[in-house]
Amino acid sequence: MDLATVLQILDSTVRLATPLLLACLAGLFSERAGIFDIGLEGKMLMAAFFSAAVAAMTGSVWLGLLAGMASSMVLSGLHGLASITFRGDQLISGVAINFLAAGLTVLIAQDWFSQGGRTPSLIGGGRFQEITLPFAESLQGVPIFGPIYHDLISGHSILVYVALLMVPLTWWTLYRTRFGLRLRAVGENPAAVDTAGVSVVGLRFAAVAICGALCGLAGAYLATGLQAGFVKDMTAGRGYIALAALIFAKWRPWYALGACLLFGFLQAIALRYQNIDLGAFTVPVQVMDALPYILTVVILAGFIGKAIPPRSGGVPYVKER
């Protein structure tokens, strides 16, 4: 395998890991505050549709991005209302959001565009374009470093770089700011936070809002960066894979980056090598396509007992009188 092939696989890995990373960090904020959210899939799907729909109608990918983030935050608000205000079951609320998004996106898409639940293909300003970093062209001929910088580091859309920058930003927010300390404390011992005079409800709604914004970025990237429009169920289980990566990463930002890159790498391998000849037998394309989902099941089965979630996760807080 030559350097060019390796760089192509790694380039695809970064692109495919981007929506997983954004969704994983979204779940990290929410679950660190004690709100379990399996509705990441639904929020990503809703954001993907509205970002593509608005971008198709206006020709502006930035308006599409804002629409996608807004729609995702609306669903996050519904989840917060159900699980924080009314103290409902957080898992049921997340499942309801997933079903709502799956049906509503196709219904609205058919009503608006009459293309079988799809949006028109995005062209020009309706998509995020690749960014060529400074000196990428001039350094391309430099051995080893040149191709790595030109083919792997440069040439991604802006949301890829935003996703990568969100990892250190998330770490700094959670571990180096007062807000992050309180957010983590709410997930561990909300009564102690309430006793200190800090609003548990306010912090949890803030975490849910951040979760919605990051899911909006993930969905918008799927429809306007990774692909050129919305199709039915285009998230294809990425929200659940992001949850598995979050558990595998033990709710830590840097570990989340590694876990998402691992899932992205498996997807990149599956796309590039449809059938792998091992001599005695050939691995069929269906097994290659199922690799990320098989790993999801393995992680959930093998690590769910080892990864310790926030102690108050999934438990509604009832203020003592």
mmCIF file of C-alpha atoms in Angstrom:
data_model
loop_
_atom_site.group_PDB
_atom_site.id
_atom_site.type_symbol
_atom_site.label_atom_id
_atom_site.label_comp_id
_atom_site.label_asym_id
_atom_site.label_seq_id
_atom_site.Cartn_x
_atom_site.Cartn_y
_atom_site.Cartn_z
ATOM 1 C CA MET A 1 0.000 0.000 0.000
ATOM 2 C CA ASP A 2 1.646 3.244 -1.141
ATOM 3 C CA LEU A 3 1.539 6.643 0.570
ATOM 4 C CA ALA A 4 -1.134 8.005 -1.770
ATOM 5 C CA THR A 5 -3.523 5.161 -0.903
ATOM 6 C CA VAL A 6 -2.891 5.570 2.824
ATOM 7 C CA LEU A 7 -3.558 9.306 2.599
ATOM 8 C CA GLN A 8 -6.788 8.705 0.670
ATOM 9 C CA ILE A 9 -8.031 6.319 3.363
ATOM 10 C CA LEU A 10 -7.031 8.706 6.164
ATOM 11 C CA ASP A 11 -8.651 11.617 4.330
ATOM 12 C CA SER A 12 -11.903 9.647 4.100
ATOM 13 C CA THR A 13 -11.517 8.718 7.764
ATOM 14 C CA VAL A 14 -11.426 12.367 8.824
ATOM 15 C CA ARG A 15 -14.420 13.272 6.649
ATOM 16 C CA LEU A 16 -16.529 10.337 7.851
ATOM 17 C CA ALA A 17 -15.536 10.833 11.495
ATOM 18 C CA THR A 18 -16.563 14.519 11.535
ATOM 19 C CA PRO A 19 -20.353 14.057 12.035
ATOM 20 C CA LEU A 20 -19.674 11.314 14.583
ATOM 21 C CA LEU A 21 -17.302 13.566 16.510
ATOM 22 C CA LEU A 22 -19.725 16.495 16.615
ATOM 23 C CA ALA A 23 -22.589 14.249 17.745
ATOM 24 C CA CYS A 24 -20.341 12.537 20.301
ATOM 25 C CA LEU A 25 -19.319 15.873 21.824
ATOM 26 C CA ALA A 26 -22.988 16.880 21.825
ATOM 27 C CA GLY A 27 -23.869 13.819 23.868
ATOM 28 C CA LEU A 28 -20.869 14.482 26.100
ATOM 29 C CA PHE A 29 -22.210 17.874 27.198
ATOM 30 C CA SER A 30 -25.711 16.545 27.757
ATOM 31 C CA GLU A 31 -24.766 13.402 29.642
ATOM 32 C CA ARG A 32 -22.124 15.153 31.748
ATOM 33 C CA ALA A 33 -25.005 17.280 33.016
ATOM 34 C CA GLY A 34 -27.050 14.191 33.855
ATOM 35 C CA ILE A 35 -29.357 14.189 30.807
ATOM 36 C CA PHE A 36 -29.097 10.997 28.780
ATOM 37 C CA ASP A 37 -29.882 11.698 25.142
ATOM 38 C CA ILE A 38 -30.383 8.880 22.654
ATOM 39 C CA GLY A 39 -32.143 11.381 20.400
ATOM 40 C CA LEU A 40 -28.850 12.432 18.781
ATOM 41 C CA GLU A 41 -29.883 10.530 15.663
ATOM 42 C CA GLY A 42 -33.166 12.429 15.347
ATOM 43 C CA LYS A 43 -31.599 15.832 15.905
ATOM 44 C CA MET A 44 -28.916 15.150 13.313
ATOM 45 C CA LEU A 45 -31.541 14.007 10.825
ATOM 46 C CA MET A 46 -33.731 17.056 11.384
ATOM 47 C CA ALA A 47 -30.734 19.375 11.037
ATOM 48 C CA ALA A 48 -29.631 17.605 7.855
ATOM 49 C CA PHE A 49 -33.032 18.138 6.276
ATOM 50 C CA PHE A 50 -33.547 21.773 7.193
ATOM 51 C CA SER A 51 -29.986 22.758 6.324
ATOM 52 C CA ALA A 52 -30.300 21.152 2.892
ATOM 53 C CA ALA A 53 -33.833 22.480 2.317
ATOM 54 C CA VAL A 54 -33.013 26.076 3.214
ATOM 55 C CA ALA A 55 -29.720 25.942 1.299
ATOM 56 C CA ALA A 56 -31.587 24.645 -1.768
ATOM 57 C CA MET A 57 -34.241 27.368 -1.563
ATOM 58 C CA THR A 58 -31.931 30.287 -0.798
ATOM 59 C CA GLY A 59 -28.669 29.200 -2.395
ATOM 60 C CA SER A 60 -26.845 30.051 0.847
ATOM 61 C CA VAL A 61 -25.187 27.266 2.802
ATOM 62 C CA TRP A 62 -24.799 29.568 5.810
ATOM 63 C CA LEU A 63 -28.544 30.158 6.040
ATOM 64 C CA GLY A 64 -28.943 26.408 5.726
ATOM 65 C CA LEU A 65 -26.497 25.885 8.578
ATOM 66 C CA LEU A 66 -28.431 28.298 10.816
ATOM 67 C CA ALA A 67 -31.713 26.578 9.929
ATOM 68 C CA GLY A 68 -30.254 23.159 10.704
ATOM 69 C CA MET A 69 -28.898 24.276 14.059
ATOM 70 C CA ALA A 70 -32.188 25.985 14.934
ATOM 71 C CA SER A 71 -34.242 22.865 14.127
ATOM 72 C CA SER A 72 -31.921 20.673 16.186
ATOM 73 C CA MET A 73 -32.107 23.058 19.138
ATOM 74 C CA VAL A 74 -35.905 23.015 18.951
ATOM 75 C CA LEU A 75 -35.834 19.232 19.363
ATOM 76 C CA SER A 76 -33.332 19.645 22.194
ATOM 77 C CA GLY A 77 -35.750 22.070 23.826
ATOM 78 C CA LEU A 78 -38.513 19.475 23.586
ATOM 79 C CA HIS A 79 -36.217 16.878 25.139
ATOM 80 C CA GLY A 80 -35.295 19.287 27.922
ATOM 81 C CA LEU A 81 -38.933 20.168 28.525
ATOM 82 C CA ALA A 82 -39.893 16.505 28.794
ATOM 83 C CA SER A 83 -36.946 15.303 30.876
ATOM 84 C CA ILE A 84 -36.048 18.361 32.982
ATOM 85 C CA THR A 85 -39.236 20.356 33.452
ATOM 86 C CA PHE A 86 -41.737 17.482 33.516
ATOM 87 C CA ARG A 87 -39.233 14.908 34.800
ATOM 88 C CA GLY A 88 -40.197 12.344 32.184
ATOM 89 C CA ASP A 89 -38.226 9.296 31.158
ATOM 90 C CA GLN A 90 -35.196 10.531 29.252
ATOM 91 C CA LEU A 91 -34.820 7.406 27.131
ATOM 92 C CA ILE A 92 -38.434 7.471 25.994
ATOM 93 C CA SER A 93 -38.128 11.148 25.142
ATOM 94 C CA GLY A 94 -35.052 10.428 23.014
ATOM 95 C CA VAL A 95 -36.774 7.585 21.176
ATOM 96 C CA ALA A 96 -39.774 9.835 20.495
ATOM 97 C CA ILE A 97 -37.473 12.483 18.997
ATOM 98 C CA ASN A 98 -35.904 9.896 16.701
ATOM 99 C CA PHE A 99 -39.290 8.710 15.438
ATOM 100 C CA LEU A 100 -40.549 12.277 15.077
ATOM 101 C CA ALA A 101 -37.552 13.325 13.000
ATOM 102 C CA ALA A 102 -37.629 10.221 10.812
ATOM 103 C CA GLY A 103 -41.253 10.792 9.824
ATOM 104 C CA LEU A 104 -41.398 14.565 9.786
ATOM 105 C CA THR A 105 -38.370 15.093 7.537
ATOM 106 C CA VAL A 106 -39.732 12.863 4.778
ATOM 107 C CA LEU A 107 -43.233 14.345 5.076
ATOM 108 C CA ILE A 108 -42.052 17.953 4.805
ATOM 109 C CA ALA A 109 -39.543 17.117 2.062
ATOM 110 C CA GLN A 110 -42.252 15.508 -0.047
ATOM 111 C CA ASP A 111 -44.592 18.452 0.520
ATOM 112 C CA TRP A 112 -41.945 21.073 -0.343
ATOM 113 C CA PHE A 113 -40.028 19.442 -3.175
ATOM 114 C CA SER A 114 -42.093 16.443 -4.365
ATOM 115 C CA GLN A 115 -38.975 14.352 -4.973
ATOM 116 C CA GLY A 116 -39.807 11.287 -2.925
ATOM 117 C CA GLY A 117 -38.645 12.680 0.400
ATOM 118 C CA ARG A 118 -35.432 14.161 -0.999
ATOM 119 C CA THR A 119 -34.222 17.719 -1.448
ATOM 120 C CA PRO A 120 -32.788 19.036 -4.734
ATOM 121 C CA SER A 121 -29.070 18.498 -5.219
ATOM 122 C CA LEU A 122 -27.010 21.347 -3.811
ATOM 123 C CA ILE A 123 -24.578 23.181 -6.064
ATOM 124 C CA GLY A 124 -22.365 26.240 -5.798
ATOM 125 C CA GLY A 125 -23.057 28.349 -2.733
ATOM 126 C CA GLY A 126 -25.512 25.788 -1.393
ATOM 127 C CA ARG A 127 -22.657 23.531 -0.263
ATOM 128 C CA PHE A 128 -19.622 23.931 1.932
ATOM 129 C CA GLN A 129 -16.604 24.031 -0.335
ATOM 130 C CA GLU A 130 -13.186 22.578 0.352
ATOM 131 C CA ILE A 131 -10.643 24.985 1.839
ATOM 132 C CA THR A 132 -7.071 25.000 0.589
ATOM 133 C CA LEU A 133 -4.772 25.910 3.454
ATOM 134 C CA PRO A 134 -1.858 28.345 2.935
ATOM 135 C CA PHE A 135 1.159 26.940 1.053
ATOM 136 C CA ALA A 136 -0.597 23.630 0.364
ATOM 137 C CA GLU A 137 0.053 23.864 -3.377
ATOM 138 C CA SER A 138 3.645 25.075 -3.092
ATOM 139 C CA LEU A 139 4.590 22.399 -0.540
ATOM 140 C CA GLN A 140 2.964 19.546 -2.434
ATOM 141 C CA GLY A 141 6.270 18.459 -3.969
ATOM 142 C CA VAL A 142 8.087 18.146 -0.625
ATOM 143 C CA PRO A 143 8.653 14.443 0.134
ATOM 144 C CA ILE A 144 6.261 12.908 2.684
ATOM 145 C CA PHE A 145 5.319 16.168 4.431
ATOM 146 C CA GLY A 146 4.047 17.807 1.237
ATOM 147 C CA PRO A 147 1.482 15.115 0.331
ATOM 148 C CA ILE A 148 0.385 14.811 3.979
ATOM 149 C CA TYR A 149 -0.226 18.555 4.248
ATOM 150 C CA HIS A 150 -1.826 18.875 0.803
ATOM 151 C CA ASP A 151 -3.928 15.699 0.688
ATOM 152 C CA LEU A 152 -4.742 15.046 4.341
ATOM 153 C CA ILE A 153 -4.576 18.262 6.363
ATOM 154 C CA SER A 154 -5.706 20.686 3.656
ATOM 155 C CA GLY A 155 -8.748 20.352 1.421
ATOM 156 C CA HIS A 156 -11.564 19.894 3.946
ATOM 157 C CA SER A 157 -14.673 21.993 4.472
ATOM 158 C CA ILE A 158 -14.754 24.470 7.331
ATOM 159 C CA LEU A 159 -16.977 22.240 9.477
ATOM 160 C CA VAL A 160 -14.265 19.562 9.570
ATOM 161 C CA TYR A 161 -11.841 22.031 11.121
ATOM 162 C CA VAL A 162 -14.574 23.291 13.469
ATOM 163 C CA ALA A 163 -15.193 19.730 14.658
ATOM 164 C CA LEU A 164 -11.498 19.163 15.351
ATOM 165 C CA LEU A 165 -11.214 22.484 17.188
ATOM 166 C CA MET A 166 -14.249 21.582 19.293
ATOM 167 C CA VAL A 167 -12.264 18.807 20.985
ATOM 168 C CA PRO A 168 -9.766 21.043 22.840
ATOM 169 C CA LEU A 169 -12.484 23.666 23.313
ATOM 170 C CA THR A 170 -14.748 21.089 24.954
ATOM 171 C CA TRP A 171 -11.902 19.889 27.168
ATOM 172 C CA TRP A 172 -11.086 23.444 28.218
ATOM 173 C CA THR A 173 -14.738 24.274 28.863
ATOM 174 C CA LEU A 174 -15.375 21.202 30.999
ATOM 175 C CA TYR A 175 -12.132 21.133 32.957
ATOM 176 C CA ARG A 176 -10.844 24.700 33.059
ATOM 177 C CA THR A 177 -13.932 26.898 33.497
ATOM 178 C CA ARG A 178 -16.412 27.481 36.306
ATOM 179 C CA PHE A 179 -19.259 26.604 33.954
ATOM 180 C CA GLY A 180 -17.660 23.240 33.154
ATOM 181 C CA LEU A 181 -17.054 22.452 36.818
ATOM 182 C CA ARG A 182 -20.679 23.170 37.645
ATOM 183 C CA LEU A 183 -21.866 21.207 34.620
ATOM 184 C CA ARG A 184 -19.944 18.121 35.689
ATOM 185 C CA ALA A 185 -21.102 18.579 39.288
ATOM 186 C CA VAL A 186 -24.740 18.645 38.147
ATOM 187 C CA GLY A 187 -24.251 15.248 36.554
ATOM 188 C CA GLU A 188 -22.675 13.817 39.697
ATOM 189 C CA ASN A 189 -24.487 15.502 42.598
ATOM 190 C CA PRO A 190 -27.187 18.022 41.623
ATOM 191 C CA ALA A 191 -28.309 18.462 45.236
ATOM 192 C CA ALA A 192 -24.883 19.833 46.188
ATOM 193 C CA VAL A 193 -24.994 22.256 43.261
ATOM 194 C CA ASP A 194 -28.465 23.394 44.269
ATOM 195 C CA THR A 195 -27.309 23.888 47.865
ATOM 196 C CA ALA A 196 -24.531 26.169 46.568
ATOM 197 C CA GLY A 197 -27.186 28.416 45.042
ATOM 198 C CA VAL A 198 -26.640 27.387 41.411
ATOM 199 C CA SER A 199 -29.651 26.543 39.256
ATOM 200 C CA VAL A 200 -29.650 22.856 38.367
ATOM 201 C CA VAL A 201 -32.430 23.379 35.827
ATOM 202 C CA GLY A 202 -30.576 26.251 34.170
ATOM 203 C CA LEU A 203 -27.338 24.286 33.851
ATOM 204 C CA ARG A 204 -29.085 21.246 32.439
ATOM 205 C CA PHE A 205 -30.976 23.320 29.887
ATOM 206 C CA ALA A 206 -27.687 24.987 28.905
ATOM 207 C CA ALA A 207 -26.123 21.569 28.359
ATOM 208 C CA VAL A 208 -29.114 20.428 26.311
ATOM 209 C CA ALA A 209 -28.903 23.605 24.192
ATOM 210 C CA ILE A 210 -25.190 23.021 23.497
ATOM 211 C CA CYS A 211 -26.045 19.445 22.576
ATOM 212 C CA GLY A 212 -28.636 20.699 20.096
ATOM 213 C CA ALA A 213 -26.223 23.176 18.518
ATOM 214 C CA LEU A 214 -23.513 20.544 18.015
ATOM 215 C CA CYS A 215 -26.011 18.038 16.606
ATOM 216 C CA GLY A 216 -27.118 20.803 14.245
ATOM 217 C CA LEU A 217 -23.540 21.185 13.023
ATOM 218 C CA ALA A 218 -23.265 17.423 12.555
ATOM 219 C CA GLY A 219 -26.486 17.171 10.562
ATOM 220 C CA ALA A 220 -25.679 20.219 8.448
ATOM 221 C CA TYR A 221 -22.277 18.762 7.608
ATOM 222 C CA LEU A 222 -23.884 15.520 6.461
ATOM 223 C CA ALA A 223 -26.225 17.250 4.015
ATOM 224 C CA THR A 224 -24.168 20.233 2.866
ATOM 225 C CA GLY A 225 -20.559 19.106 3.342
ATOM 226 C CA LEU A 226 -20.221 15.340 3.119
ATOM 227 C CA GLN A 227 -23.088 14.987 0.643
ATOM 228 C CA ALA A 228 -24.997 17.367 -1.630
ATOM 229 C CA GLY A 229 -28.536 17.250 -0.315
ATOM 230 C CA PHE A 230 -30.901 15.364 1.963
ATOM 231 C CA VAL A 231 -32.165 11.819 1.455
ATOM 232 C CA LYS A 232 -34.402 9.735 3.680
ATOM 233 C CA ASP A 233 -32.714 8.431 6.843
ATOM 234 C CA MET A 234 -29.345 9.713 5.661
ATOM 235 C CA THR A 235 -27.878 9.644 9.182
ATOM 236 C CA ALA A 236 -27.896 5.823 8.897
ATOM 237 C CA GLY A 237 -27.442 5.177 12.603
ATOM 238 C CA ARG A 238 -24.616 7.673 13.114
ATOM 239 C CA GLY A 239 -26.314 9.014 16.240
ATOM 240 C CA TYR A 240 -26.195 5.570 17.837
ATOM 241 C CA ILE A 241 -22.593 5.073 16.751
ATOM 242 C CA ALA A 242 -21.757 8.413 18.373
ATOM 243 C CA LEU A 243 -23.334 7.182 21.610
ATOM 244 C CA ALA A 244 -21.253 4.013 21.446
ATOM 245 C CA ALA A 245 -18.139 6.127 20.870
ATOM 246 C CA LEU A 246 -19.093 8.273 23.865
ATOM 247 C CA ILE A 247 -19.334 5.215 26.114
ATOM 248 C CA PHE A 248 -16.098 3.832 24.696
ATOM 249 C CA ALA A 249 -14.419 7.189 25.392
ATOM 250 C CA LYS A 250 -15.747 7.179 28.976
ATOM 251 C CA TRP A 251 -17.230 10.664 28.519
ATOM 252 C CA ARG A 252 -13.843 12.314 27.849
ATOM 253 C CA PRO A 253 -13.247 14.676 24.894
ATOM 254 C CA TRP A 254 -9.833 13.458 23.721
ATOM 255 C CA TYR A 255 -10.823 9.821 23.992
ATOM 256 C CA ALA A 256 -13.950 10.692 22.014
ATOM 257 C CA LEU A 257 -11.776 11.951 19.164
ATOM 258 C CA GLY A 258 -9.903 8.649 19.048
ATOM 259 C CA ALA A 259 -13.093 6.587 19.195
ATOM 260 C CA CYS A 260 -14.751 8.549 16.384
ATOM 261 C CA LEU A 261 -11.642 8.298 14.208
ATOM 262 C CA LEU A 262 -11.730 4.541 14.741
ATOM 263 C CA PHE A 263 -15.339 4.342 13.544
ATOM 264 C CA GLY A 264 -14.526 6.670 10.640
ATOM 265 C CA PHE A 265 -11.573 4.484 9.681
ATOM 266 C CA LEU A 266 -13.767 1.362 9.561
ATOM 267 C CA GLN A 267 -16.270 3.185 7.351
ATOM 268 C CA ALA A 268 -13.469 4.388 5.077
ATOM 269 C CA ILE A 269 -12.089 0.856 4.765
ATOM 270 C CA ALA A 270 -15.567 -0.478 3.966
ATOM 271 C CA LEU A 271 -16.068 2.114 1.236
ATOM 272 C CA ARG A 272 -12.678 1.570 -0.395
ATOM 273 C CA TYR A 273 -12.414 -2.210 -0.140
ATOM 274 C CA GLN A 274 -15.761 -3.697 -1.069
ATOM 275 C CA ASN A 275 -14.427 -7.272 -1.081
ATOM 276 C CA ILE A 276 -11.247 -8.364 0.696
ATOM 277 C CA ASP A 277 -9.548 -11.554 -0.561
ATOM 278 C CA LEU A 278 -7.894 -13.366 2.349
ATOM 279 C CA GLY A 279 -6.843 -16.333 0.227
ATOM 280 C CA ALA A 280 -8.940 -19.078 1.771
ATOM 281 C CA PHE A 281 -12.082 -16.978 1.520
ATOM 282 C CA THR A 282 -13.276 -13.533 0.482
ATOM 283 C CA VAL A 283 -14.852 -11.103 2.944
ATOM 284 C CA PRO A 284 -18.097 -9.967 1.245
ATOM 285 C CA VAL A 285 -19.079 -6.325 0.870
ATOM 286 C CA GLN A 286 -21.995 -6.749 3.295
ATOM 287 C CA VAL A 287 -19.604 -7.642 6.124
ATOM 288 C CA MET A 288 -17.418 -4.639 5.315
ATOM 289 C CA ASP A 289 -20.424 -2.303 5.386
ATOM 290 C CA ALA A 290 -21.551 -3.775 8.708
ATOM 291 C CA LEU A 291 -18.157 -3.346 10.422
ATOM 292 C CA PRO A 292 -18.949 -0.016 12.173
ATOM 293 C CA TYR A 293 -22.250 -1.369 13.461
ATOM 294 C CA ILE A 294 -20.665 -4.635 14.613
ATOM 295 C CA LEU A 295 -18.101 -2.606 16.530
ATOM 296 C CA THR A 296 -20.948 -0.579 18.056
ATOM 297 C CA VAL A 297 -22.561 -3.758 19.415
ATOM 298 C CA VAL A 298 -19.207 -5.071 20.672
ATOM 299 C CA ILE A 299 -18.463 -1.801 22.480
ATOM 300 C CA LEU A 300 -21.908 -1.585 24.054
ATOM 301 C CA ALA A 301 -21.718 -5.226 25.140
ATOM 302 C CA GLY A 302 -18.145 -5.098 26.356
ATOM 303 C CA PHE A 303 -17.790 -1.621 27.817
ATOM 304 C CA ILE A 304 -21.220 -0.682 29.145
ATOM 305 C CA GLY A 305 -20.324 -2.327 32.447
ATOM 306 C CA LYS A 306 -16.829 -0.869 32.603
ATOM 307 C CA ALA A 307 -17.495 2.732 31.597
ATOM 308 C CA ILE A 308 -19.033 4.499 34.581
ATOM 309 C CA PRO A 309 -21.494 7.243 33.566
ATOM 310 C CA PRO A 310 -22.240 10.333 35.678
ATOM 311 C CA ARG A 311 -23.888 9.165 38.892
ATOM 312 C CA SER A 312 -27.035 11.262 38.444
ATOM 313 C CA GLY A 313 -27.369 10.560 34.750
ATOM 314 C CA GLY A 314 -30.909 9.786 33.691
ATOM 315 C CA VAL A 315 -32.340 10.724 37.085
ATOM 316 C CA PRO A 316 -34.693 13.741 37.217
ATOM 317 C CA TYR A 317 -33.773 16.184 39.952
ATOM 318 C CA VAL A 318 -36.446 16.931 42.518
ATOM 319 C CA LYS A 319 -35.684 19.902 44.727
ATOM 320 C CA GLU A 320 -36.039 19.159 48.429
ATOM 321 C CA ARG A 321 -38.450 21.354 50.292
#
